Tab-separated table of N, CA and C in Angstrom:
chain	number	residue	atom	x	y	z
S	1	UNK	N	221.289	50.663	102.472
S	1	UNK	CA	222.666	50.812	102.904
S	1	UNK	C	223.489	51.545	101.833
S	2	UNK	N	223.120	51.198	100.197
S	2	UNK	CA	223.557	51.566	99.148
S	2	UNK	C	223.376	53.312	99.719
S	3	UNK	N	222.463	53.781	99.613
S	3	UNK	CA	222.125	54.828	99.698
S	3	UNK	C	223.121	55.992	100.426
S	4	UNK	N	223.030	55.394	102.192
S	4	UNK	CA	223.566	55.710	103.022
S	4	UNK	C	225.284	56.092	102.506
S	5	UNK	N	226.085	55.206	101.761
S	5	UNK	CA	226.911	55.075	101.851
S	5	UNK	C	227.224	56.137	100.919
S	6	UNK	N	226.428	56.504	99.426
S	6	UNK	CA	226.426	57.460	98.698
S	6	UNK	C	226.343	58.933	99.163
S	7	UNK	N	225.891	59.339	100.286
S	7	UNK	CA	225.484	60.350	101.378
S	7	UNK	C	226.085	60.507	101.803
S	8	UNK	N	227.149	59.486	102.299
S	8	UNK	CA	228.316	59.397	103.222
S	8	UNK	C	229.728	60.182	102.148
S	9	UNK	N	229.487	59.749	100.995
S	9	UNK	CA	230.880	59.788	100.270
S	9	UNK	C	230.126	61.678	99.835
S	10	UNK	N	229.224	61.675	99.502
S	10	UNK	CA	229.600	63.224	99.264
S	10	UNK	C	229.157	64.173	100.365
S	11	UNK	N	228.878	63.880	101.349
S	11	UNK	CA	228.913	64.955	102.853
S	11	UNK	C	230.232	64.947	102.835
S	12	UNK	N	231.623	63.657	102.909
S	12	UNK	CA	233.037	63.949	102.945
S	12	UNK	C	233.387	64.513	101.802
S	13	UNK	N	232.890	64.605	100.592
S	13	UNK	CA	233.802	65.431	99.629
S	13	UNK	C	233.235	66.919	99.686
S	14	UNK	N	231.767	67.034	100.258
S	14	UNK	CA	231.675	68.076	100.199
S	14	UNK	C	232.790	69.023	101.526
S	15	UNK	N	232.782	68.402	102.392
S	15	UNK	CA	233.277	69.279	103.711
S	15	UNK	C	234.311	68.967	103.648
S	16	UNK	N	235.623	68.388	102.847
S	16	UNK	CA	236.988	68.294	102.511
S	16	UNK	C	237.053	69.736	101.794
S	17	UNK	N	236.243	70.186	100.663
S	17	UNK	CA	236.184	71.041	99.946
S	17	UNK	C	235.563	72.350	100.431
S	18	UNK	N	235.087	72.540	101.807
S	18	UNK	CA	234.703	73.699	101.808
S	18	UNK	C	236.116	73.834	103.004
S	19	UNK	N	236.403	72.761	103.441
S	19	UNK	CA	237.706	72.886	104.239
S	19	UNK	C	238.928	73.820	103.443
S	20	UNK	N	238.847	72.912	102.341
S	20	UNK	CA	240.097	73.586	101.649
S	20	UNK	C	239.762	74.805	101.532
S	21	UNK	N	238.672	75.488	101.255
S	21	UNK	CA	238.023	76.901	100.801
S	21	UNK	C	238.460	77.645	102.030
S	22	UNK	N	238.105	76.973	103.319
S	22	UNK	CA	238.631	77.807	104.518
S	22	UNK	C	239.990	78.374	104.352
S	23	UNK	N	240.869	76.921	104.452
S	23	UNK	CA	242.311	77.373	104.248
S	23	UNK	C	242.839	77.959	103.582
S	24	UNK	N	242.338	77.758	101.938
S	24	UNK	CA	243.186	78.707	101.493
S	24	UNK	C	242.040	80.509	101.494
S	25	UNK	N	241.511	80.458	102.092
S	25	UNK	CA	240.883	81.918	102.311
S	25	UNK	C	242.052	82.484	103.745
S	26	UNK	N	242.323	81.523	104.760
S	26	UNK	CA	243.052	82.051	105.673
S	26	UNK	C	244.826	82.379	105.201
S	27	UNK	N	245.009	81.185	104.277
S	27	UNK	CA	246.170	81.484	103.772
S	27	UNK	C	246.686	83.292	103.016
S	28	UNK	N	245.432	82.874	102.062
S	28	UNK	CA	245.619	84.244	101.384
S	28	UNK	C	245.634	85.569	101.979
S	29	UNK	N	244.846	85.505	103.150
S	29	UNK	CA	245.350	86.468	103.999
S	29	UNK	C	246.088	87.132	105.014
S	30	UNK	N	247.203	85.695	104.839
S	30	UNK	CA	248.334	85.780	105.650
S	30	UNK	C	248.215	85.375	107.276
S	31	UNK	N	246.757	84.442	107.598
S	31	UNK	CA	246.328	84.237	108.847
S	31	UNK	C	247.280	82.772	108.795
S	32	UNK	N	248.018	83.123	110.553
S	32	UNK	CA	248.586	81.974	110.293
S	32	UNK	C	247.309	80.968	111.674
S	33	UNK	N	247.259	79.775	111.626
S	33	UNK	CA	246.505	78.735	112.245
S	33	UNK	C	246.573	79.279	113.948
S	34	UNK	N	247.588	79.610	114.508
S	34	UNK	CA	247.647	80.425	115.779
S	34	UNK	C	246.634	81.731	115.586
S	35	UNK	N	246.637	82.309	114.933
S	35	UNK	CA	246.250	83.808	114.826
S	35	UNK	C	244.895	83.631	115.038
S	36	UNK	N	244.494	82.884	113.589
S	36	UNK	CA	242.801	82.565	113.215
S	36	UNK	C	242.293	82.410	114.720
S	37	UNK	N	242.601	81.044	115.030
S	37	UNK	CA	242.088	80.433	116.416
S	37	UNK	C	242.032	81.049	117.841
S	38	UNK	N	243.128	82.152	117.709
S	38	UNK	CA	242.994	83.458	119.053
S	38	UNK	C	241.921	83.803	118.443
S	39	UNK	N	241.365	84.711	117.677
S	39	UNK	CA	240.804	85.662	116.917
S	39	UNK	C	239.179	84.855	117.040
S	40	UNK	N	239.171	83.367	116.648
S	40	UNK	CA	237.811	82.656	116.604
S	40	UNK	C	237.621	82.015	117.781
S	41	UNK	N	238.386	82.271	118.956
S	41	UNK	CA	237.923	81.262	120.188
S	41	UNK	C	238.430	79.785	119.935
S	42	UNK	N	238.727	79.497	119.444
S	42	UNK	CA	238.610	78.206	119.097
S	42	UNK	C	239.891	77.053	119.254
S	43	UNK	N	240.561	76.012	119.329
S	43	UNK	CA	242.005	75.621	119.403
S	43	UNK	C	242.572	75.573	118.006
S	44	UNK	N	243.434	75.388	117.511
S	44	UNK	CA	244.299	75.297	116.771
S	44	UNK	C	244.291	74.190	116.290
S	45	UNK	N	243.628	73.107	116.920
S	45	UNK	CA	243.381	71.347	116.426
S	45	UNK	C	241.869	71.641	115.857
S	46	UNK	N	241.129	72.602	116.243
S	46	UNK	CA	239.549	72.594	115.646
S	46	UNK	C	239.836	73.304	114.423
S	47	UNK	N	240.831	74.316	114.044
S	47	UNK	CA	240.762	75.050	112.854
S	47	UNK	C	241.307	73.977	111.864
S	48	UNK	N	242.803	72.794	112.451
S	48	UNK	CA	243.424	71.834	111.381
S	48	UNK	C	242.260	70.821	111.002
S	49	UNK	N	241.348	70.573	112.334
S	49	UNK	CA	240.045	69.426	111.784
S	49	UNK	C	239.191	70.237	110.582
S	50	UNK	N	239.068	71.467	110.853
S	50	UNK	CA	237.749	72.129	109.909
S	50	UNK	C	238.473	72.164	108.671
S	51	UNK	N	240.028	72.503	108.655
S	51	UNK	CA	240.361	72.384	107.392
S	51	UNK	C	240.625	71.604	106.445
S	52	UNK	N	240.180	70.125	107.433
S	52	UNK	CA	240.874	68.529	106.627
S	52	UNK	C	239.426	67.958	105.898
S	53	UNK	N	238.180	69.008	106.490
S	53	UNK	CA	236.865	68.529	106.703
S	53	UNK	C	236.275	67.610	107.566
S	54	UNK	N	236.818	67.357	108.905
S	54	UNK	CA	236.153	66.095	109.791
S	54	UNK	C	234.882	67.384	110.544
S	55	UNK	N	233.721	65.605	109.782
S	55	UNK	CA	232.446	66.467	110.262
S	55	UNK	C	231.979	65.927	111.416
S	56	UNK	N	232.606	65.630	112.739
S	56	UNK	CA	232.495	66.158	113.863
S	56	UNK	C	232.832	67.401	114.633
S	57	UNK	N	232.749	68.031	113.872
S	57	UNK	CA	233.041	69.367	114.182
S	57	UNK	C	232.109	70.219	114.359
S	58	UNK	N	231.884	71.482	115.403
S	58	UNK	CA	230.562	72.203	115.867
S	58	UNK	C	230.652	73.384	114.596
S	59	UNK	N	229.298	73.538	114.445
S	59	UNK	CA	228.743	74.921	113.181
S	59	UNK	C	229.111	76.307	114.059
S	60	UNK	N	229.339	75.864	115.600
S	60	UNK	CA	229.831	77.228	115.995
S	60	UNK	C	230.806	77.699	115.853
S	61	UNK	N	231.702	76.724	115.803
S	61	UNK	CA	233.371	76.852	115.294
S	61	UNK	C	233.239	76.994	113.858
S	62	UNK	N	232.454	76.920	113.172
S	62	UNK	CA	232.930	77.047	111.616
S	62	UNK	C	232.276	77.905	111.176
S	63	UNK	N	231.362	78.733	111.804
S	63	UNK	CA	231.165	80.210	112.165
S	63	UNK	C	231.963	81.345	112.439
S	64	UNK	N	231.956	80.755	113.487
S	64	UNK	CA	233.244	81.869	114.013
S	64	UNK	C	234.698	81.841	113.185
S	65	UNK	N	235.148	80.781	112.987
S	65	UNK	CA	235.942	80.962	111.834
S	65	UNK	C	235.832	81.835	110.523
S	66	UNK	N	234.511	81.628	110.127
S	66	UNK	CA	234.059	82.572	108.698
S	66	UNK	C	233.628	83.452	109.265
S	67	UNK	N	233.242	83.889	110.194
S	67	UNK	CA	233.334	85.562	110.695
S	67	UNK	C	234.719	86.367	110.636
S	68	UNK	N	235.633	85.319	111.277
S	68	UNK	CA	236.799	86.079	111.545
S	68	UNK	C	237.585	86.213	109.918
S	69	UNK	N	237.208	85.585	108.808
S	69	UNK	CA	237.808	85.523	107.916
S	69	UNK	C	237.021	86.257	106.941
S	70	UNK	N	235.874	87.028	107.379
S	70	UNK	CA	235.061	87.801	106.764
S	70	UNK	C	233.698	87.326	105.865
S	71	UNK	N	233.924	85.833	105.713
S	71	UNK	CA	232.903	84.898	105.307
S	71	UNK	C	231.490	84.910	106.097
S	72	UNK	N	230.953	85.308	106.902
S	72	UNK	CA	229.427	85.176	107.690
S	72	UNK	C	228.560	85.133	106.749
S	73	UNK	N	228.516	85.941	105.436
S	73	UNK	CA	227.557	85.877	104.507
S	73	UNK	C	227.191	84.750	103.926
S	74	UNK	N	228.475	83.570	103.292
S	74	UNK	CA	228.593	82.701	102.910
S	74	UNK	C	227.503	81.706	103.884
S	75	UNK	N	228.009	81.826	105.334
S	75	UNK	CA	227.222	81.049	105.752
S	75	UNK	C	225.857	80.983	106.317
S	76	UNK	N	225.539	82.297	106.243
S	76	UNK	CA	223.679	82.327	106.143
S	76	UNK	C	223.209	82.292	104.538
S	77	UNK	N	223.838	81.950	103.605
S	77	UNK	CA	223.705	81.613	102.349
S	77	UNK	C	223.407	79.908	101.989
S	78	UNK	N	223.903	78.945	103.203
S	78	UNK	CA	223.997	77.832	103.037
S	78	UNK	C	222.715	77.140	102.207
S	79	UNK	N	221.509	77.705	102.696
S	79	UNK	CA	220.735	77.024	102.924
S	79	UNK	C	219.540	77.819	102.326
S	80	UNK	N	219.577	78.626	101.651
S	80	UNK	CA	218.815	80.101	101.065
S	80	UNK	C	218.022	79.978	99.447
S	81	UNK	N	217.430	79.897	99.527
S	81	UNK	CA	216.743	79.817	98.267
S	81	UNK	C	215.332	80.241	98.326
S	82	UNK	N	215.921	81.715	97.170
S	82	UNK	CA	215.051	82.703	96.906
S	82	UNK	C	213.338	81.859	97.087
S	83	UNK	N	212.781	80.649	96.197
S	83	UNK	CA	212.106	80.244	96.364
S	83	UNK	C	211.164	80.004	97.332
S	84	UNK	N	211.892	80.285	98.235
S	84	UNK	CA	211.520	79.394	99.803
S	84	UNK	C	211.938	80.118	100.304
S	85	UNK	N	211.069	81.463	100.757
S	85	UNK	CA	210.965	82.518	102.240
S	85	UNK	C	210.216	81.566	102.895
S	86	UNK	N	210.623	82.022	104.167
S	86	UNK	CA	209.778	81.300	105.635
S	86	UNK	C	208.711	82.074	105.608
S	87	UNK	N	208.282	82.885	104.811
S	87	UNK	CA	206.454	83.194	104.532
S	87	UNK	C	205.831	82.109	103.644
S	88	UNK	N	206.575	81.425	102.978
S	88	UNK	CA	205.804	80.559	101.995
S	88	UNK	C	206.072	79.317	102.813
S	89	UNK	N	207.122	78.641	103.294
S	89	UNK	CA	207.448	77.949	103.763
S	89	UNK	C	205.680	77.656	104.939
S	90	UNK	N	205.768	78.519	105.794
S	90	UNK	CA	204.555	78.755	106.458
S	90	UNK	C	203.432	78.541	106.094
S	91	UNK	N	202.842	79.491	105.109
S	91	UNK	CA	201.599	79.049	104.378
S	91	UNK	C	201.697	77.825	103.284
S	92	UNK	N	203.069	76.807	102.990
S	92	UNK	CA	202.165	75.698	102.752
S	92	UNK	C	201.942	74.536	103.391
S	93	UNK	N	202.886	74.853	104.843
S	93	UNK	CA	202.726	73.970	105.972
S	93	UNK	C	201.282	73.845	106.475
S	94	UNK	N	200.444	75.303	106.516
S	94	UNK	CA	198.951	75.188	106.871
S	94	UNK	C	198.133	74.852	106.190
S	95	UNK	N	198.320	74.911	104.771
S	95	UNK	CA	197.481	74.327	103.437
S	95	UNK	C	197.666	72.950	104.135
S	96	UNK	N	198.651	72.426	104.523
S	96	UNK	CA	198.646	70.993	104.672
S	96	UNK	C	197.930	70.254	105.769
S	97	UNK	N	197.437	71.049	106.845
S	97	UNK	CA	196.990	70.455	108.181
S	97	UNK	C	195.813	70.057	108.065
């Protein structure tokens, strides 16, 4: 439960903090919360949730948000490590069978 709860506290600090990263990326560019949300499909209550960090929120909306804010790179970066191409990834899944 210990565990869980440690997981819990930094998934919320992490996605409070990439929230804020949203906002003030939209700020700085003069996007006001109407604008973004025409522009990303999305409502105007999904851009204030993504920016408070509530992680019920869809990766399609927080996509399309960092598209429209020029971020897309960022987010095929999430998860990227040089280490680990899906060619190696592959061959040591079959070493393993």
């Amino acid at each position: 439960m210990r565990n869980q709860m440690v997981g819990t506290f930094k998934q919320a600090a992490a996605l409070k903090k990439m929230g804020a990263n949203i906002k003030l990326a939209r700020q700085v560019r003069g996007y006001s919360v109407s604008v973004l949300a025409y522009w990303a499909g999305v409502s105007r209550s999904m851009i204030y949730k993504i920016e408070a960090g509530n992680p019920a929120v869809s990766i399609g909306a927080v996509y399309a948000i960092l598209l429209q804010l020029g971020l897309e790179k960022d987010f095929a970066n999430i998860a990227f490590r040089k280490d680990l191409s899906t060619d190696m990834i592959g061959k040591n899944w079959r070493r393993r069978q």
